[in-house]
mmCIF file of C-alpha atoms in Angstrom:
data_model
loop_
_atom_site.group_PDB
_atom_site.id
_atom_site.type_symbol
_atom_site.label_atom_id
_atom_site.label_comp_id
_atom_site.label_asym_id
_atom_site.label_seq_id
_atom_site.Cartn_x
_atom_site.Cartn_y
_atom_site.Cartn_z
ATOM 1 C CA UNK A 1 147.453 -1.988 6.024
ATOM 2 C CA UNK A 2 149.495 -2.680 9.345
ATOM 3 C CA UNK A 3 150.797 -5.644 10.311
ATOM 4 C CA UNK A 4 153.033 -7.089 12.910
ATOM 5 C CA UNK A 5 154.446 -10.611 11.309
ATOM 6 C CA UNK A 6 156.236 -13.056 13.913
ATOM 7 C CA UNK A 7 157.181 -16.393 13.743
ATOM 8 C CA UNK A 8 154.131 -18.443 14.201
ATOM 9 C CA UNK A 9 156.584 -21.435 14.701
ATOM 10 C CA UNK A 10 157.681 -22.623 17.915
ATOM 11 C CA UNK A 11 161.216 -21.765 19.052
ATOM 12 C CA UNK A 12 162.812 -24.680 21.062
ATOM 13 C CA UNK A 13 166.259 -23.804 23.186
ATOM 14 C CA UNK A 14 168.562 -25.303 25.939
ATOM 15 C CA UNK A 15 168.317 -23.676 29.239
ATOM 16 C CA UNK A 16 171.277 -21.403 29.666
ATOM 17 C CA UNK A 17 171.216 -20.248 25.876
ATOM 18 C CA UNK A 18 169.566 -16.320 24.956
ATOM 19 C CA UNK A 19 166.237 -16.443 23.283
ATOM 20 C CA UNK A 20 166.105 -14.450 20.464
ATOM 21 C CA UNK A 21 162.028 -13.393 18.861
ATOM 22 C CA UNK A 22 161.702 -11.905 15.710
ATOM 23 C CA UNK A 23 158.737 -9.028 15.137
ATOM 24 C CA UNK A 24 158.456 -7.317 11.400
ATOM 25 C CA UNK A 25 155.942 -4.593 10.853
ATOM 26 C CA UNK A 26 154.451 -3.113 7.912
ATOM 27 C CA UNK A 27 153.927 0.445 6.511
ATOM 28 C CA UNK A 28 155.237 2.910 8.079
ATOM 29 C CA UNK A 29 157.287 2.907 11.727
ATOM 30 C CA UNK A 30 154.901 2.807 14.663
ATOM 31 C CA UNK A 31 155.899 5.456 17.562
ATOM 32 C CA UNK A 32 156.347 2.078 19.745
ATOM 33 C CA UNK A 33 156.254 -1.178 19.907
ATOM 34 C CA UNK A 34 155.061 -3.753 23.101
ATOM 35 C CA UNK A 35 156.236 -6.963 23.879
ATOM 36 C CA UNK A 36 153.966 -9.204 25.927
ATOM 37 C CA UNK A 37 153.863 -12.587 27.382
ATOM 38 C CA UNK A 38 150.975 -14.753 27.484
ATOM 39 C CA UNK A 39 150.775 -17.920 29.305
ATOM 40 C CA UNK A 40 148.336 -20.625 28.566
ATOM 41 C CA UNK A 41 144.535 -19.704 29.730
ATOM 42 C CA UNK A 42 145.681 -16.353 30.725
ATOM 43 C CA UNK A 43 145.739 -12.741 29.079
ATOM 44 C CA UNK A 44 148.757 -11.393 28.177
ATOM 45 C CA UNK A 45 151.143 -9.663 30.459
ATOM 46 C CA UNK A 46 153.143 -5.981 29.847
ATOM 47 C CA UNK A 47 156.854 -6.673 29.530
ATOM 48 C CA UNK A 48 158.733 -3.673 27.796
ATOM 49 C CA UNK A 49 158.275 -0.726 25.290
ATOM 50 C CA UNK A 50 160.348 0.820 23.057
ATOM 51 C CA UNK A 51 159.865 3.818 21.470
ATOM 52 C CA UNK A 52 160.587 4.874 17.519
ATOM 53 C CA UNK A 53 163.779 6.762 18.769
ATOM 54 C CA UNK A 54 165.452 4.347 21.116
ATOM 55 C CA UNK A 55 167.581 1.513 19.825
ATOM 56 C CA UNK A 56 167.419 -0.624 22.425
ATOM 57 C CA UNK A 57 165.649 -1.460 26.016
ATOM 58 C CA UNK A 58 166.399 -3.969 28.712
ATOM 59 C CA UNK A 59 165.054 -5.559 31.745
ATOM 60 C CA UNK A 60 166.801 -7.647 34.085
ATOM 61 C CA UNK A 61 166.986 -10.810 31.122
ATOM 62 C CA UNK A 62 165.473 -9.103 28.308
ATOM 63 C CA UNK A 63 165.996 -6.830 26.122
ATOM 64 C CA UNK A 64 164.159 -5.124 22.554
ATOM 65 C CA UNK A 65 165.730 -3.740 19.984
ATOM 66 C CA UNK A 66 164.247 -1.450 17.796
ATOM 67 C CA UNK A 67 165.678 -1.037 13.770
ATOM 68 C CA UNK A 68 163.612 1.548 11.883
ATOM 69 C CA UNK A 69 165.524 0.594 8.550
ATOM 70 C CA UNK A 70 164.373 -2.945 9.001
ATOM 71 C CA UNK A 71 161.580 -2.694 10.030
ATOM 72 C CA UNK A 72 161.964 -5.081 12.840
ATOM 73 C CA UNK A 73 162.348 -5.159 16.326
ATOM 74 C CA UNK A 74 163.918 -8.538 18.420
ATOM 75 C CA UNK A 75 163.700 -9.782 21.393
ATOM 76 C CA UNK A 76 165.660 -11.238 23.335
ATOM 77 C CA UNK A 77 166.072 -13.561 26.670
ATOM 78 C CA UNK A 78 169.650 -13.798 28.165
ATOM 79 C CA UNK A 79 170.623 -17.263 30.694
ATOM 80 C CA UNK A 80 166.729 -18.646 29.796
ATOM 81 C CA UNK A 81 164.927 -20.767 31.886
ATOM 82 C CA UNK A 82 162.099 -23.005 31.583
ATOM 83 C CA UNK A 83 159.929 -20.806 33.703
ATOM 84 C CA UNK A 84 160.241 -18.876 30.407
ATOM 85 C CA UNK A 85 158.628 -20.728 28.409
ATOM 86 C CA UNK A 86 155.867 -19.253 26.706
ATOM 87 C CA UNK A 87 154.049 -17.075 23.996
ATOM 88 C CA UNK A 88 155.314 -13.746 23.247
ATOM 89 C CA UNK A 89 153.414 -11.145 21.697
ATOM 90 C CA UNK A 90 154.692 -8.186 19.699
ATOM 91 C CA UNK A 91 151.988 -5.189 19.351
ATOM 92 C CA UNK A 92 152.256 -1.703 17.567
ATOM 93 C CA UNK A 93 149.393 1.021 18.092
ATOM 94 C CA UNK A 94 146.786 1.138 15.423
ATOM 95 C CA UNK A 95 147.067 4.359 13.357
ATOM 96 C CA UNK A 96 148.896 7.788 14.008
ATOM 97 C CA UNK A 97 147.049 8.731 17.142
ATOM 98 C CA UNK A 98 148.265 7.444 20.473
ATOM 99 C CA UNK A 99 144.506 5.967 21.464
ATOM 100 C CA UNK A 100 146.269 2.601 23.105
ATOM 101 C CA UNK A 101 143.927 0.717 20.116
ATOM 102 C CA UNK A 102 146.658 -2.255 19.471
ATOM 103 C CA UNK A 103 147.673 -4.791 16.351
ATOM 104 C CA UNK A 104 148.828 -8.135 17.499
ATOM 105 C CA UNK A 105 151.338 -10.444 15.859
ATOM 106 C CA UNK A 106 150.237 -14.035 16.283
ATOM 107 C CA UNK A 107 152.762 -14.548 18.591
ATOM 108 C CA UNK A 108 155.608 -16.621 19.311
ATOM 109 C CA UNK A 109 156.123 -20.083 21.602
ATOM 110 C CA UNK A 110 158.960 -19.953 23.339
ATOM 111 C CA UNK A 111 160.104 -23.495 25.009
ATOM 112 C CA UNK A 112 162.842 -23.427 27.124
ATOM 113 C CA UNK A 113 164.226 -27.408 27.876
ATOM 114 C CA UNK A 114 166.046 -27.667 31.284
ATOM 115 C CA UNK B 1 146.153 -3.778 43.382
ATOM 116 C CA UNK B 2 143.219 -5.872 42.110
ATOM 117 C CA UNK B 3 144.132 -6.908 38.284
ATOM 118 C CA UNK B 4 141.582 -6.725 35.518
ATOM 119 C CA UNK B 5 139.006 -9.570 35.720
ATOM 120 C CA UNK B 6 136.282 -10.720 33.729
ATOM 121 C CA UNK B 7 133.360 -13.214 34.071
ATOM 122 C CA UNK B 8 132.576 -15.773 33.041
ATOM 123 C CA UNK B 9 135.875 -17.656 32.616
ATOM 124 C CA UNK B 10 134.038 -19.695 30.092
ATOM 125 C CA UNK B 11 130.664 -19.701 28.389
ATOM 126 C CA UNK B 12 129.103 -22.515 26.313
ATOM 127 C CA UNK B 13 126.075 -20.968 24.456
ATOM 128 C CA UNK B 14 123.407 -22.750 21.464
ATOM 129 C CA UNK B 15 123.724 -20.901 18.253
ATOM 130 C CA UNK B 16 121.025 -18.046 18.360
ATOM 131 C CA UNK B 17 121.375 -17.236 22.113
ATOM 132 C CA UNK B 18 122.632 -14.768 24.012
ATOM 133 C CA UNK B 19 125.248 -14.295 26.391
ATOM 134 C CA UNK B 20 126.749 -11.334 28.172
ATOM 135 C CA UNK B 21 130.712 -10.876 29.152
ATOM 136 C CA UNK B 22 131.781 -8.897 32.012
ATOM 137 C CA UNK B 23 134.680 -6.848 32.554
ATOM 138 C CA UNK B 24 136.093 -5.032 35.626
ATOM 139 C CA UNK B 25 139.367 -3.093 35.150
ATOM 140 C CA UNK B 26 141.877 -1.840 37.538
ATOM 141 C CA UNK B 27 140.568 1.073 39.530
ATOM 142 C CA UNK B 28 140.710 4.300 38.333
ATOM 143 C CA UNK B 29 141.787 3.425 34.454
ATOM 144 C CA UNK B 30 139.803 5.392 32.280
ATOM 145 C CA UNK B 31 140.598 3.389 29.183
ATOM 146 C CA UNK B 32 138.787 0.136 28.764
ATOM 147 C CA UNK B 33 139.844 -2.061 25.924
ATOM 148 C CA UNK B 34 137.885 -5.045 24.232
ATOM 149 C CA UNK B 35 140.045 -7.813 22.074
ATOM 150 C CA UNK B 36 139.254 -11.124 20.682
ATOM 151 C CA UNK B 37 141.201 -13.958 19.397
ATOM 152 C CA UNK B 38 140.163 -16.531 17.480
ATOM 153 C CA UNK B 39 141.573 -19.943 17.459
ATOM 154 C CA UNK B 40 144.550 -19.489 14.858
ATOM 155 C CA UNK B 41 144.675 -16.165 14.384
ATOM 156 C CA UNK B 42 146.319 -13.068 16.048
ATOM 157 C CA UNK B 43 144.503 -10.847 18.799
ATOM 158 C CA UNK B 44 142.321 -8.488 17.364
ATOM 159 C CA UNK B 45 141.066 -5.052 18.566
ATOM 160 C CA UNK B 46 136.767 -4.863 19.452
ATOM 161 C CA UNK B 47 136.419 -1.612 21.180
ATOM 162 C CA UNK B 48 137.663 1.033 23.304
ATOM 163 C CA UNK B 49 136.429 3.296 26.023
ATOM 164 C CA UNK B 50 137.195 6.064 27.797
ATOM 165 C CA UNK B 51 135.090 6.332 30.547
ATOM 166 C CA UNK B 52 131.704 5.377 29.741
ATOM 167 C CA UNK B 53 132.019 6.696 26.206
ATOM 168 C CA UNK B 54 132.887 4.427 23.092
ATOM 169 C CA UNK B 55 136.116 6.354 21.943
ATOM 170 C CA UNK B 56 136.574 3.457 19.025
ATOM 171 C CA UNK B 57 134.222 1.076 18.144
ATOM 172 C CA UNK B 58 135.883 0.156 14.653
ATOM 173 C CA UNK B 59 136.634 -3.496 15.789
ATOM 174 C CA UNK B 60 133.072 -5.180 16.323
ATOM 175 C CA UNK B 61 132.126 -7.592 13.959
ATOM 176 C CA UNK B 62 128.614 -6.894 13.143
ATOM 177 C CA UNK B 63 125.725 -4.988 15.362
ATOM 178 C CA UNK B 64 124.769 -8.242 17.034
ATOM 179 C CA UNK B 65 127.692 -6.907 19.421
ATOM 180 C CA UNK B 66 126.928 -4.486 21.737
ATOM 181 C CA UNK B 67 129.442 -3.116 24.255
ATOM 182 C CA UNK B 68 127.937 -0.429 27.519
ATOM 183 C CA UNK B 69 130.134 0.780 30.014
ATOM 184 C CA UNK B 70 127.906 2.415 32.277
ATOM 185 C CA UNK B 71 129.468 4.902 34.895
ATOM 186 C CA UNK B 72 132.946 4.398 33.365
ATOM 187 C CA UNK B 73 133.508 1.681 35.722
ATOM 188 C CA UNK B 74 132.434 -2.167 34.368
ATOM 189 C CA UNK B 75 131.976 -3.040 31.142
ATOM 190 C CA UNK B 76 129.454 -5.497 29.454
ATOM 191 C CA UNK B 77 129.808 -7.357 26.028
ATOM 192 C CA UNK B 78 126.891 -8.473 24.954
ATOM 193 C CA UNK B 79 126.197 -10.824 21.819
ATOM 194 C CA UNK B 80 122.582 -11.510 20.518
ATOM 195 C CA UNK B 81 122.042 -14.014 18.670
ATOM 196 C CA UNK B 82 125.367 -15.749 19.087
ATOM 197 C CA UNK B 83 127.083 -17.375 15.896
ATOM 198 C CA UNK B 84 129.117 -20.034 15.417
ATOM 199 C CA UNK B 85 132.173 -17.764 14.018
ATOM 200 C CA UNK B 86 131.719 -15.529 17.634
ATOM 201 C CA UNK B 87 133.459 -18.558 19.727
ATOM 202 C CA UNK B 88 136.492 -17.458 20.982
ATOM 203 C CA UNK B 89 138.738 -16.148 23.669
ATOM 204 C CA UNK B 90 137.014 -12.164 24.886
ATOM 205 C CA UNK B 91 140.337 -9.885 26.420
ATOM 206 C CA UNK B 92 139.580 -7.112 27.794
ATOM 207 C CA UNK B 93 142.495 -4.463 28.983
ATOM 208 C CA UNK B 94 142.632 -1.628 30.924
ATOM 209 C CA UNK B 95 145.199 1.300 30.770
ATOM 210 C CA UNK B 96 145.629 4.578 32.193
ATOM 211 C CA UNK B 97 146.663 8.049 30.346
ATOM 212 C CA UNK B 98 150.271 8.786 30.353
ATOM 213 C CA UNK B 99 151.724 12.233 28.854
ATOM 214 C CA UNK B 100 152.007 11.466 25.401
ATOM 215 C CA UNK B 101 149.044 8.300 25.326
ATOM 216 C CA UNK B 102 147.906 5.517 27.021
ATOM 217 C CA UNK B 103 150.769 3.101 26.962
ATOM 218 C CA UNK B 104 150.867 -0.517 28.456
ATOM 219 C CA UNK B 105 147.621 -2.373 28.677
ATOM 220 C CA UNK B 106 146.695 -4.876 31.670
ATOM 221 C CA UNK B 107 144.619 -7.641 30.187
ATOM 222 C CA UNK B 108 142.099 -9.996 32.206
ATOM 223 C CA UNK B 109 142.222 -13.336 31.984
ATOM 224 C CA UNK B 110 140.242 -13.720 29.065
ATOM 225 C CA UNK B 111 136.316 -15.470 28.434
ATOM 226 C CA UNK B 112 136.287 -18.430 26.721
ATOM 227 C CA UNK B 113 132.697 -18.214 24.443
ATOM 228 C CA UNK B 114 132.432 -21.421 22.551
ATOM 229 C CA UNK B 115 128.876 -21.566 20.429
ATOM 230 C CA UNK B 116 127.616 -24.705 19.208
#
């Protein structure tokens, strides 16, 4: 079955420093994968796709990679701050069709000390 | 742009009643997504609309869930009789269709159904 496998374990880091979240998947390669951010009491928020054929995305700070091979895509957070703290989600669609339906790693807490 | 919002924030409920969730995506998305997380464990898919009809319905629990979305615009989720293993946090997302699929989500804020 899929799966999207992060590091349930909280990753501490000194403001300044680049934040770097892991995100395996199972089976076979998803056309995408999503990266969210969720911030305690509130639902998550959109922050980047990448598709199956692109190697890597950024955004201002961040930036996804995407390794087929692996299985694995990262994440990462250049010059952090502790306004980044939080949990970040990876999420693949469900299936071969494109229906939006999503599977959710667990997530990762991100705490960034000033 | 109003986001996606849902009522109640947070519902405290007996074992063996019932309470009803509200959802009210972003205007004009015609996809309407249901999730729930447990404590501990990851999100995890319910339902999902398109307009009024249930497109994917794979995700409910049991049939003392029932989901209407009535004119394709707001959503209920309705659970009768509650359970203890229901409590949880209730997402529900909205998206619209892009060439190729619906892509990013925008998720409420989430009901908080605790059942004693």
């Amino acid at each position: 079955s899929q799966k999207i496998e992060q590091n349930s374990e909280a990753l501490n880091i000194q403001e300044g420093k680049t934040a770097t979240l892991t995100c395996n998947y199972t089976n076979y390669s998803p056309a995408y994968l999503q990266w969210y951010r969720q911030d305690p009491g509130r639902g998550p928020v959109f922050l980047l796709l990448i598709r199956e054929n692109e190697k890597e995305k950024r955004k201002e700070r961040l930036k996804v990679t995407f390794d087929t091979t692996l299985k694995q895509s990262l994440f990462h957070i250049t010059a952090s701050q502790p306004a980044d703290s939080a949990t970040y989600l990876c999420a693949r669609p469900a299936g071969a069709s494109n229906t939006g339906k999503l599977i959710f790693g667990q997530g990762t807490t991100l705490q960034v000390k000033p | 742009e109003a986001g996606v919002t849902q009522f109640p924030s947070h519902s405290v409920i007996e074992k063996g009643q019932t309470v009803t969730l509200r959802c009210d995506p972003i205007s004009g998305h015609d996809n309407l997504y249901w999730y729930r997380r447990v404590m501990g464990k990851e999100i995890k898919f319910l339902l999902h609309f398109v307009k009024e009809s249930k497109q994917d319905e794979s995700g409910m629990p049991n049939n003392r869930f029932l989901a209407e979305r009535t004119g394709g615009t707001y959503s209920t989720l309705k659970v009768q009789p509650a359970e203890l293993e229901d409590s949880g946090v209730y997402f529900c997302a909205s998206s619209q269709w892009r060439a190729g699929g619906s892509y990013e989500q925008y998720f409420g804020p989430g009901t908080r159904l605790t059942v004693t």
